[in-house]
XYZ file of C-alpha atoms in Angstrom:
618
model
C 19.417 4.575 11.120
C 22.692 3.665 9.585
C 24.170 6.724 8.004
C 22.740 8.757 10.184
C 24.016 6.856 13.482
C 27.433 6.203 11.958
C 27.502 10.036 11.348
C 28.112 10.173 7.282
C 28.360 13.485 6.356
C 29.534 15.884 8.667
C 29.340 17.468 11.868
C 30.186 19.572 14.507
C 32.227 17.413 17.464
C 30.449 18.023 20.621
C 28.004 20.836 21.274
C 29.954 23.902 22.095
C 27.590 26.955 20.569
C 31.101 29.171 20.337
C 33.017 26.810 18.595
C 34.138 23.182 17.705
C 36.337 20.710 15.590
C 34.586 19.373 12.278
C 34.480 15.702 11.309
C 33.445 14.117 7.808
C 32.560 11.079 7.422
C 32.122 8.907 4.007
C 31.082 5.118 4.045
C 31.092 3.246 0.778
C 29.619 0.088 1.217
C 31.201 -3.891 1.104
C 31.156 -4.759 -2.711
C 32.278 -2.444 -5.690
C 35.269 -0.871 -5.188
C 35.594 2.786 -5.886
C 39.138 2.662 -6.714
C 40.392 6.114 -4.166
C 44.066 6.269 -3.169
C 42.818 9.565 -1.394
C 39.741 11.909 -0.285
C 40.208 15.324 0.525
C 37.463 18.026 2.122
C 38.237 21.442 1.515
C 35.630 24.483 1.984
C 35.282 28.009 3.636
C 35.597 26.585 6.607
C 39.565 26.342 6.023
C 39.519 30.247 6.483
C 39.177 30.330 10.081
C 42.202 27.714 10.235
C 44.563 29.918 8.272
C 44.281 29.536 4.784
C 41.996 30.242 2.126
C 38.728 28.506 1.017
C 38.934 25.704 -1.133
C 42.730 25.686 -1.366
C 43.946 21.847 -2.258
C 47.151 22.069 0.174
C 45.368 23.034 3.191
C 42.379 20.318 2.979
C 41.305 17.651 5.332
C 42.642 14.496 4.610
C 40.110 12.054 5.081
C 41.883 8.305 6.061
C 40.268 5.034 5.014
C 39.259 2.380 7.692
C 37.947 -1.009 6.561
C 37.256 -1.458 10.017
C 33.456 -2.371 9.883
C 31.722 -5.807 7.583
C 29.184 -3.151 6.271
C 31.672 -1.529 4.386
C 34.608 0.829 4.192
C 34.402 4.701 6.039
C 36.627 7.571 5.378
C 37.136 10.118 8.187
C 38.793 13.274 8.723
C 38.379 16.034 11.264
C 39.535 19.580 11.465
C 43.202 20.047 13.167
C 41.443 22.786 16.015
C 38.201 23.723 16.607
C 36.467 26.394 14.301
C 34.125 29.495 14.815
C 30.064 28.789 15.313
C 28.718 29.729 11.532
C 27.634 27.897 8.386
C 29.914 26.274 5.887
C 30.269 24.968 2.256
C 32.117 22.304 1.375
C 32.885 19.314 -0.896
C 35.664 16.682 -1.563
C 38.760 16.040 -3.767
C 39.113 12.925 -4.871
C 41.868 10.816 -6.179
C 41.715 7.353 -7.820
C 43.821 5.044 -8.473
C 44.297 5.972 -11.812
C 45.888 9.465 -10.455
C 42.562 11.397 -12.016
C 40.607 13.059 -9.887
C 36.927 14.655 -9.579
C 35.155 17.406 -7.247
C 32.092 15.389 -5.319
C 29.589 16.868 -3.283
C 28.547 14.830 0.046
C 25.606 12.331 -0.296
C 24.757 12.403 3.361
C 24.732 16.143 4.127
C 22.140 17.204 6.255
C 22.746 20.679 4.930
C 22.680 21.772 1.085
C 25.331 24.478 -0.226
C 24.007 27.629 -1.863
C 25.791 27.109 -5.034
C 27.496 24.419 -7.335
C 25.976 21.503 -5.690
C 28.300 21.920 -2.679
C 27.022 20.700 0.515
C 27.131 22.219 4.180
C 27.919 21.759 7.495
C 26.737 24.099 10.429
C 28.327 24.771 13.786
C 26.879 26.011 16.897
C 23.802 27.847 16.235
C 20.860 26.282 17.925
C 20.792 22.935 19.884
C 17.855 20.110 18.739
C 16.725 21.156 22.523
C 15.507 24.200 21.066
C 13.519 23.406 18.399
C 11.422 20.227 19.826
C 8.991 19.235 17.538
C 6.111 18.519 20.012
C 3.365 16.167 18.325
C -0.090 16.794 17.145
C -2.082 18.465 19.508
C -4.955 16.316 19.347
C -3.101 13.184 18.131
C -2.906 11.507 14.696
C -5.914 11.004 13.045
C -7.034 8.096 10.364
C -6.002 9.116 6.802
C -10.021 8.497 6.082
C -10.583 11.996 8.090
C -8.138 13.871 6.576
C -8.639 16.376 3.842
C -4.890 17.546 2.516
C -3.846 20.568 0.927
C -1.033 19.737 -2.009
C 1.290 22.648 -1.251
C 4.764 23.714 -3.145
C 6.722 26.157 -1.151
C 8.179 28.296 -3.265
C 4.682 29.239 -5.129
C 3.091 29.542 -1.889
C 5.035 32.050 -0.273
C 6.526 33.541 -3.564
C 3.931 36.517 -3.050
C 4.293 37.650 0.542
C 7.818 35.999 2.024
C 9.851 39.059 0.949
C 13.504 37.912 1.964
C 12.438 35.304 4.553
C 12.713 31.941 4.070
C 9.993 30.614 2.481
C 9.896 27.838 5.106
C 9.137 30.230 7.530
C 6.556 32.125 5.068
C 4.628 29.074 5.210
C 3.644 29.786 8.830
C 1.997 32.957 8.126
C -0.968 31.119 6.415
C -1.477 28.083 8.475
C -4.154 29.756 10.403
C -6.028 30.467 6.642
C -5.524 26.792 5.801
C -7.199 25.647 9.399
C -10.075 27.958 8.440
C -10.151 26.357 4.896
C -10.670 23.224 6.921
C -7.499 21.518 5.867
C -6.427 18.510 8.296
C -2.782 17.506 6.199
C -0.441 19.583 4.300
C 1.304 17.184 1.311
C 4.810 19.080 1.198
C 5.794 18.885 -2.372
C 9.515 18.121 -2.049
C 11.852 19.975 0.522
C 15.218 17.886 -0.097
C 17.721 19.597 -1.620
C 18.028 19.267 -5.581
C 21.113 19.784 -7.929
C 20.042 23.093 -9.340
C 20.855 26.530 -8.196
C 17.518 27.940 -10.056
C 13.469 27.111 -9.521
C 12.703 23.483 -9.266
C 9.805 21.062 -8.445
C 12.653 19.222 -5.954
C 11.721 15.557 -8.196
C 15.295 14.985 -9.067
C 16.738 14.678 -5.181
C 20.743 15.732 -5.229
C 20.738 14.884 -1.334
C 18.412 13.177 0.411
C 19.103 14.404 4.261
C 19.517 17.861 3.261
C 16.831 20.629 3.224
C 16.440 22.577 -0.025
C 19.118 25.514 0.582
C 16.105 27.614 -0.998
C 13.559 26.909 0.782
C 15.381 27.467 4.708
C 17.697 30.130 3.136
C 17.666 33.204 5.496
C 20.642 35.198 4.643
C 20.981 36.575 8.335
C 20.444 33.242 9.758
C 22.232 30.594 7.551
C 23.210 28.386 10.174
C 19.508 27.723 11.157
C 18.676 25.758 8.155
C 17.081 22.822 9.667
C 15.413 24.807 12.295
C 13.086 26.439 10.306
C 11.614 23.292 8.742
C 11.098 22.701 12.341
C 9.585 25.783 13.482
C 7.136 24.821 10.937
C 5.912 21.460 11.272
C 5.536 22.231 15.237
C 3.650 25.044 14.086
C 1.188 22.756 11.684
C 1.117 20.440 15.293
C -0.246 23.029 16.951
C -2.929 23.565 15.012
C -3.383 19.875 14.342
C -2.459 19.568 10.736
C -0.742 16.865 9.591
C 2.567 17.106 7.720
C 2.871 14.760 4.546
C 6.266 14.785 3.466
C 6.829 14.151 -0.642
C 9.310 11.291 -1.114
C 11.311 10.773 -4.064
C 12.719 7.251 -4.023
C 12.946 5.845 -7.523
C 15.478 7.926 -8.863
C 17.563 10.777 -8.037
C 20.026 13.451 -10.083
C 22.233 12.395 -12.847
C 24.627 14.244 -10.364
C 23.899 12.323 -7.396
C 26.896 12.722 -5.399
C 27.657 9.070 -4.614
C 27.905 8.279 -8.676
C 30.598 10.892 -8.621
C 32.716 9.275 -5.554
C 33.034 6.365 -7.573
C 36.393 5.915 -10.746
C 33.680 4.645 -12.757
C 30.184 5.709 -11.938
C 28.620 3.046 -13.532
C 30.223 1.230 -10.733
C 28.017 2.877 -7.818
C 25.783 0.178 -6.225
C 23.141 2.743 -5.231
C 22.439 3.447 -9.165
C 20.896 1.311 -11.780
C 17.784 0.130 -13.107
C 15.761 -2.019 -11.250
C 11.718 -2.086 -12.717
C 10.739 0.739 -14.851
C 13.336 3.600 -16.179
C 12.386 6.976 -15.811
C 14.028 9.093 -18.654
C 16.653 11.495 -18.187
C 16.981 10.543 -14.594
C 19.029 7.955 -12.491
C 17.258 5.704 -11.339
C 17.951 3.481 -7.413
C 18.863 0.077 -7.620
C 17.190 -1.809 -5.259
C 18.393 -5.014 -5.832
C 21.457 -4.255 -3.736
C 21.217 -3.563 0.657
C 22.825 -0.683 0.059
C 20.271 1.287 -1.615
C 17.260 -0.359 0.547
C 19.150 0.688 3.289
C 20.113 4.108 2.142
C 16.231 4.955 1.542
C 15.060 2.994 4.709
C 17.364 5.443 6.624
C 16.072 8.479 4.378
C 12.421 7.944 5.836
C 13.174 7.191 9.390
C 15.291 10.504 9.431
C 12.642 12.436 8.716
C 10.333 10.759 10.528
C 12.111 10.995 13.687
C 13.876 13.821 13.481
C 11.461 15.831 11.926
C 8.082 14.904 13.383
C 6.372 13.837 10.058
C 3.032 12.519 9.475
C 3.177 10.491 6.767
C 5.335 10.164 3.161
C 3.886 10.300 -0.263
C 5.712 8.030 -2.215
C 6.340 9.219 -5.996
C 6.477 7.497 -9.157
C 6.434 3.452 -7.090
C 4.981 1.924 -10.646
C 8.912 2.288 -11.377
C 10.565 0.327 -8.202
C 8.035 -1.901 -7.625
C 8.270 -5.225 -9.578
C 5.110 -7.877 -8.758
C 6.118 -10.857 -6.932
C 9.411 -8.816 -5.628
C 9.541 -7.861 -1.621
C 12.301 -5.449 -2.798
C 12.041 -2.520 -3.543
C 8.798 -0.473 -2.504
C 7.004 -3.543 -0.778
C 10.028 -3.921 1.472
C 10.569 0.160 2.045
C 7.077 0.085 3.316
C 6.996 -2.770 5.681
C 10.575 -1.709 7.302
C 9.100 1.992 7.948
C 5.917 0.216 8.915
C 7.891 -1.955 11.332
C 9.745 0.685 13.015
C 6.712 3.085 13.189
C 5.224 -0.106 15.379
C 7.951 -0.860 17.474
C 7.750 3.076 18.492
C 4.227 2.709 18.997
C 2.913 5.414 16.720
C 0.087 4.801 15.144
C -1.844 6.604 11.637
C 1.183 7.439 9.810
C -0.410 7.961 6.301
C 1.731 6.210 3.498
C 0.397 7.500 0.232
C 1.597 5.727 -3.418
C 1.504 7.431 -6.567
C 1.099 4.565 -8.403
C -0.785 5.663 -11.642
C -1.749 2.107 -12.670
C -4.152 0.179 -13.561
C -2.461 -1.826 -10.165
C -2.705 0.773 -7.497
C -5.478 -0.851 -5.500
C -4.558 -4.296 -5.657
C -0.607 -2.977 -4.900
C -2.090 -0.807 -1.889
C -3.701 -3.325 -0.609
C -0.750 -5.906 -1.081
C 1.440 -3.347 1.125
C 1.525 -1.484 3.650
C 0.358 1.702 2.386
C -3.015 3.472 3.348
C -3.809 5.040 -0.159
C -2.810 5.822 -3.532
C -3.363 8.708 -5.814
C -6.611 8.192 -8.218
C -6.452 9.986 -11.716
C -9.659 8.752 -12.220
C -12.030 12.016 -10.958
C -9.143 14.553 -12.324
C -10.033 12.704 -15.844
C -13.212 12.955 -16.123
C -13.338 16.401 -14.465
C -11.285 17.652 -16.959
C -12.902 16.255 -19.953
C -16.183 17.442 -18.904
C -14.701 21.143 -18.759
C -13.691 20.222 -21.985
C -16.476 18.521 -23.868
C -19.269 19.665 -21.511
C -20.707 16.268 -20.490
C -20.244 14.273 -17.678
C -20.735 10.378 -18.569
C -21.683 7.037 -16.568
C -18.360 6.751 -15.416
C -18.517 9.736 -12.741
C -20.082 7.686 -10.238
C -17.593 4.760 -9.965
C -14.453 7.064 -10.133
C -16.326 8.416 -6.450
C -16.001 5.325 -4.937
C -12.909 3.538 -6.235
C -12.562 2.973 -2.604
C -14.384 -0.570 -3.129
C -11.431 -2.150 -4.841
C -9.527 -1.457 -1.568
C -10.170 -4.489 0.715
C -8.074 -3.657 3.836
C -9.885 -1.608 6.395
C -8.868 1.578 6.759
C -6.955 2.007 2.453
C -8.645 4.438 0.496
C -7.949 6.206 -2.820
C -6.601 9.916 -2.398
C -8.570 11.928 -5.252
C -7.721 15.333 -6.877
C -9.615 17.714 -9.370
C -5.588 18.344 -10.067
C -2.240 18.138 -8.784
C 1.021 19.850 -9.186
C 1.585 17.621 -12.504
C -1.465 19.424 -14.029
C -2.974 23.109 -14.996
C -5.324 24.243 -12.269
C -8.652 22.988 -13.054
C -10.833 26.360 -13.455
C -8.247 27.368 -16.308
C -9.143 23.662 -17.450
C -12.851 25.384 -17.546
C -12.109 28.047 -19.709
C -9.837 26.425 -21.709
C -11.848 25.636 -24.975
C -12.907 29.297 -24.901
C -9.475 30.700 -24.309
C -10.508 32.325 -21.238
C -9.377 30.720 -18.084
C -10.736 31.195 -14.928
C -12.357 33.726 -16.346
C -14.806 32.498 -18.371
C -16.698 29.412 -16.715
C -15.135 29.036 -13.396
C -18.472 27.944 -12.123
C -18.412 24.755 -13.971
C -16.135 23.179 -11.467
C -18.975 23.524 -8.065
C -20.629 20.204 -8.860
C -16.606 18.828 -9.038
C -15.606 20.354 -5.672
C -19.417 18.715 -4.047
C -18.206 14.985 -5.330
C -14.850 15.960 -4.249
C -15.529 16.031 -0.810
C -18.678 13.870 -0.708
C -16.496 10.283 -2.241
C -15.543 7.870 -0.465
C -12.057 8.485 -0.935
C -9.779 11.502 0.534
C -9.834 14.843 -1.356
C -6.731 16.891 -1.850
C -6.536 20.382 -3.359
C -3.905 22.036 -5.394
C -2.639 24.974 -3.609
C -4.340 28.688 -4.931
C -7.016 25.521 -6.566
C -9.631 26.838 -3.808
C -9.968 30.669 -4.914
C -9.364 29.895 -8.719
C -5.937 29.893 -9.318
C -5.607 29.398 -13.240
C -2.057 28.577 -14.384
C -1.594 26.387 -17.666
C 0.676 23.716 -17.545
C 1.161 21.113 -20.543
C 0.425 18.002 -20.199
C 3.156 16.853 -22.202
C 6.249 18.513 -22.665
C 7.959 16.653 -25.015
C 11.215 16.500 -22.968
C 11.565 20.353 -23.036
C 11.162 20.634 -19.311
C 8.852 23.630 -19.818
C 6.493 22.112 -17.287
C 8.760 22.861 -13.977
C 8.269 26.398 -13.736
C 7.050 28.936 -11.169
C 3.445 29.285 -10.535
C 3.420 31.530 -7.854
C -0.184 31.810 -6.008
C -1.746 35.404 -6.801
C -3.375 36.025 -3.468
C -5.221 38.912 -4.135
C -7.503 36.389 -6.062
C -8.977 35.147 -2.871
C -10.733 38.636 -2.982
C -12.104 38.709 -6.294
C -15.920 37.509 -7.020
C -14.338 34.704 -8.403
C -11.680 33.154 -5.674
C -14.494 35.010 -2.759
C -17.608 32.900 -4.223
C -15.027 29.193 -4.729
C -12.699 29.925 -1.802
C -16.400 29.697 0.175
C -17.581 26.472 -1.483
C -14.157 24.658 -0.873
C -14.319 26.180 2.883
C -17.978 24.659 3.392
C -17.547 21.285 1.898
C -14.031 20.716 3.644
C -15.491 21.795 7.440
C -18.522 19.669 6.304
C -16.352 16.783 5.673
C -14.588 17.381 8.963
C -17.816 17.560 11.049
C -19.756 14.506 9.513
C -18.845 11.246 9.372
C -21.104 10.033 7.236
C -19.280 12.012 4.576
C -15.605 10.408 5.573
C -16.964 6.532 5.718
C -16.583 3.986 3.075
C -20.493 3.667 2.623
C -22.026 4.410 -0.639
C -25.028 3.665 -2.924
C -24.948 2.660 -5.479
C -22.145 1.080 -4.535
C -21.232 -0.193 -8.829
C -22.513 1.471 -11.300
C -22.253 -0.291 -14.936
C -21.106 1.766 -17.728
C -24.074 0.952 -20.017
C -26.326 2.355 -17.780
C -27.456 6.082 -18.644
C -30.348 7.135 -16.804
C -31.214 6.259 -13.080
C -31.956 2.906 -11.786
C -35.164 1.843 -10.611
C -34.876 2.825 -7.248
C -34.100 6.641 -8.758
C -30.291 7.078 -8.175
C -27.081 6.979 -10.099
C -26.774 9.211 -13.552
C -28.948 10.497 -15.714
C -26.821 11.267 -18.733
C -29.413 13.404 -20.818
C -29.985 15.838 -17.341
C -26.432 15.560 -16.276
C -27.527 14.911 -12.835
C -25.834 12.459 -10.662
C -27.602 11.441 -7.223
C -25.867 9.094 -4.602
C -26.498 8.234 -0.902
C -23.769 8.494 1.861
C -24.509 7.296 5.137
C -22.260 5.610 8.618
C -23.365 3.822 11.207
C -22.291 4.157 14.507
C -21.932 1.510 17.374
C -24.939 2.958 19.549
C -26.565 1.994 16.435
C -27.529 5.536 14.881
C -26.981 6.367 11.055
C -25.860 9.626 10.264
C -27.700 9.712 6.300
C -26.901 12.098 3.475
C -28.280 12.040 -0.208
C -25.818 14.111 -2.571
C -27.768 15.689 -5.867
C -25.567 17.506 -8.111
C -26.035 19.039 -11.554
C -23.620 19.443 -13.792
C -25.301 20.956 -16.749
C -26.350 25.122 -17.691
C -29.537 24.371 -17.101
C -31.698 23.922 -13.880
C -33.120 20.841 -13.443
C -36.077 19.383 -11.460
C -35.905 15.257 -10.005
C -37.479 13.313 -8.234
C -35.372 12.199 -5.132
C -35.465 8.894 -3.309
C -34.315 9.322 0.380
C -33.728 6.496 2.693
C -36.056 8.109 5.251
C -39.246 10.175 5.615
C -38.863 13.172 7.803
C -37.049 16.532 7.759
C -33.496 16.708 5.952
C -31.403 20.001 5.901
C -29.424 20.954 2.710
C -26.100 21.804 4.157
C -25.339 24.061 0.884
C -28.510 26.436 1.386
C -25.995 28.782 2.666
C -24.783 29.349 -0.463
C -27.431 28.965 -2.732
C -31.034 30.748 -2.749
C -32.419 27.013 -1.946
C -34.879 25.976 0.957
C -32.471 25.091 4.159
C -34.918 22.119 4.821
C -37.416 19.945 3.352
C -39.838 17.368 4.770
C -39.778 13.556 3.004
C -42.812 11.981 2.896
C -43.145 8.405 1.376
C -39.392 8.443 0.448
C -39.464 10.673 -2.162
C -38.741 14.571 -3.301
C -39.268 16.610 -5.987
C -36.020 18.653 -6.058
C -35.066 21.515 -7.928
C -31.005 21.975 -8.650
C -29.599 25.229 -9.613
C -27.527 24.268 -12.880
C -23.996 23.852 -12.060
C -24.552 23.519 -8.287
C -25.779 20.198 -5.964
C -27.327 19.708 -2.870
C -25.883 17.684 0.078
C -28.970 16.519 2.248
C -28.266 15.648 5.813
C -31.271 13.880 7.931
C -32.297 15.572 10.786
């Protein structure tokens, strides 16, 4: 890792827990000149040398050496040593012109608490005593993983108090295990530009944690400690941690632009496929910026203990027939993932294109995010009917040719209201009002071929509404802060137990988690079963679909999945691969027989409306 192995940013010299001399470090790489006669740090940590923080005559002066072909550093250190404690600070800079311009530090591995200042910590604890120790049971294939989509600040908003909501997080790890959650998708934890709430999709600095999220105002100094703390705690109890990486664009701010006499002049900014507006985006057609972001996700890979990266917004730095850019990003994290030996380290694109399969399977990612299910579930909560299209958005995992790929699908995502207010939206009631529509969504959820992720507070009913569309406003970023007390309601009690026994059931069989499914196509001008008696019967709203895996020892684990998604109960006939006795795995929840005997490969079922079956063989 470059910037991190050159040092950029700054640091304590040695390891002294009492005390020690500070060093900052800037590198501007070999090409476009920035045009500084001089760079100055000043901070509160000039208080403990004698004079007051942030005064211009008592600064470091940082001196230019040209030293290294990469490029040109900058380096200054503290005259004497300085007290253990956490402090802000940013530089002075003058050009060459004689103007000059405040910049914050674009390799800070800590964020400031206020006007996009960045931080440097000394003593406090050593990276000897926060080990993150890996999964307990070891990293498991994407394919078995069912991930919880979880923002920080909404999480713990209810309970933290005046922890840090990093550390909040730990107090509900045990109720996410119970959930049957495998992988927690972080929504971003680097530190953003703004003081107030944020989503964290505009990075400011990309090796800093968000100063709100580790802020503990007894314990400032132990800012990367608690994110830590809690992905060793997720280890322990063998959830994965998916970290949310923002690559295509960063700030307007970002701090390198500013360290520049003409910021058009930074080589880390520019466009280089699509433009996302009101942003800046990366320019990956220069080394700089593919190196930048290749150091980015090894840092937090190695440092951190992560499990994988979800990659946002790639349909805007990849460009077809260009190994810059994301293809390149993923094969050089790829590459150094091998060399180390590690092995299922998820990387997850959201590419929402028409592309994503073809570009996932191109790469050297191991899914992308589907829209496809979230679509149709929410036009059906809408409208009221599902359509033939339901059954090939549950296995878009047949596009993916590379063993191993498969789609990631959601019923919604941070970008979206919660689904059950989606089922009471027509009728202005929310949750409220048909909650209950969303049961035979949650079944398919977890009985596709692809793997399910659910919007935090999404599994006891959660119903914020978000727009879909904000017109530029930026009335979409805003708090939604989980109301646990739902969980106890009839409501959250009745879904929070439906998501709990379709996740563990995912988790136990494999026949649920393969890549096996029939019908495997189903063609959009089809409306009513096929001849052998599966697929969708438009009219009944009832969708039936086998799952099934096969084992080396040459057993098949079978399942045949009814659901129905109309008000009314309905009564099929069921083809099953098998005669003999098969076990509906929802009878726990549902006044339904536990088991039925097949004779001559066929049923006659009855399906509570709004509810499914999942049939396991005996």
């Amino acid at each position: 890792m470059f910037y991190m192995a050159r040092r950029c940013g700054a640091w304590q010299v040695g390891d002294d827990r009492e005390q020690g001399e500070v060093e900052f470090r800037v590198f501007f790489p070999t090409g476009a000149d920035p045009e500084i006669d001089a760079i100055c740090a000043l901070g509160t940590f000039q208080v403990p040398l004698g004079s007051a923080s942030w005064d211009a005559d008592t600064g470091v002066s940082l001196k230019r050496d040209a030293s290294d072909p990469a490029g040109t550093f900058w380096v200054g250190r503290t005259a004497r040593p300085v007290p253990a404690g956490f402090y802000e600070y940013k530089y002075i800079v003058t050009f060459s012109d004689g103007s000059t311009r405040a910049a914050s530090d674009p390799c800070a591995r800590y964020g400031g608490f206020s006007d996009q200042r960045a931080a440097v910590v000394v003593g406090g604890s050593r990276p000897e005593d926060n080990v993150v120790r890996p999964l307990r049971s070891g990293r498991r294939p994407q394919s078995e993983l069912n991930v919880y989509e979880l923002m920080i600040d909404d999480f713990t908003a209810d309970y933290r108090g005046d922890r840090a909501p990093l550390a909040a997080v730990i107090d509900r790890l045990d109720y996410l295990v119970d959930l049957g959650i495998d992988a927690v998708l972080f929504m971003p934890w680097t530190t953003w530009k703004r003081d107030s709430y944020d989503w964290g999709y505009e990075p400011f600095q990309y090796f800093a944690v968000e100063p709100r999220y580790a802020n503990d105002s007894s314990r400032p100094e132990e800012k990367l400690s608690w994110l830590k703390r809690l992905v060793d705690a997720c280890h322990e109890r063998d959830i994965h941690v998916i970290m949310d990486g923002v690559f295509n664009h960063v700030s307007v701010d970002f701090p390198y632009k500013a360290l520049y006499r003409d910021p058009e002049q930074c080589p880390y900014t520019g466009q280089f496929g699509g433009m996302f507006p009101g942003l800046q985006d990366l320019d990956f057609d220069n080394d700089c910026t593919r190196q930048l972001i290749r150091d980015v996700c090894l840092y937090w890979i190695e440092t951190f203990g992560i499990d994988g990266i979800r990659f946002d917004n790639t349909v805007n730095f990849y460009v077809a027939g260009d190994i810059r850019g994301l293809p390149e990003l993923l094969d050089d994290v790829r590459s150094r993932l091998d060399e180390q030996d590690e092995t299922n380290f998820s990387m997850t694109l959201e590419h929402i294109d028409i592309a994503a399969a073809a570009v996932t399977d191109r790469t050297s990612a191991t899914s992308f995010w589907d829209n496809s299910l979230y679509q149709l579930c929410f036009e059906y909560l809408w409208n009221g009917q599902i359509d033939q299209r339901l059954l090939n958005a549950l296995n878009n995992r047949r596009f993916l040719r590379s063993p191993g790929k498969l789609p990631t699908l959601y019923l919604s995502n941070h970008d979206h209201s919660h689904v059950t207010w989606q089922s009471g939206a027509r009728s202005n009631e929310g949750a409220s009002g048909r909650w209950f529509k969303t049961q035979p969504f949650v079944i398919a959820l977890f009985t596709s071929t692809a793997t399910p992720m659910v919007q935090n507070g999404q599994e006891f009913g959660e119903d914020y509404f978000l727009p879909e569309n904000d017109h530029g406003s930026g009335r979409r970023i805003r708090p939604r802060p989980l109301a646990w007390k739902l969980a106890d309601d009839p409501i959250g009690r009745t879904l929070l137990s439906l998501y709990r026994l379709m996740a563990q059931m995912r988790r136990r069989h494999a026949g649920l988690r393969s890549a096996r499914m029939y019908p495997e196509v189903w063609e959009e001008w089809q409306t009513q079963f096929n001849p052998v008696g599966v697929g969708i019967d438009v009219e009944k709203q009832v969708v039936i679909y086998h799952r099934w895996e096969e084992f080396e020892d040459g057993s098949v684990e079978n399942f045949v999945i009814v659901l129905n998604f109309s008000d009314n109960d309905q009564r099929v006939s069921v083809p099953f691969p098998q005669d003999g006795n098969w076990t509906d795995l929802l009878s726990g929840l549902a006044n339904t027989p536990a088991s039925a005997l097949v004779e001559h490969n066929r049923l006659e079922v009855s399906v509570n409306s709004n509810w499914g079956h999942v049939f396991k063989k005996d």
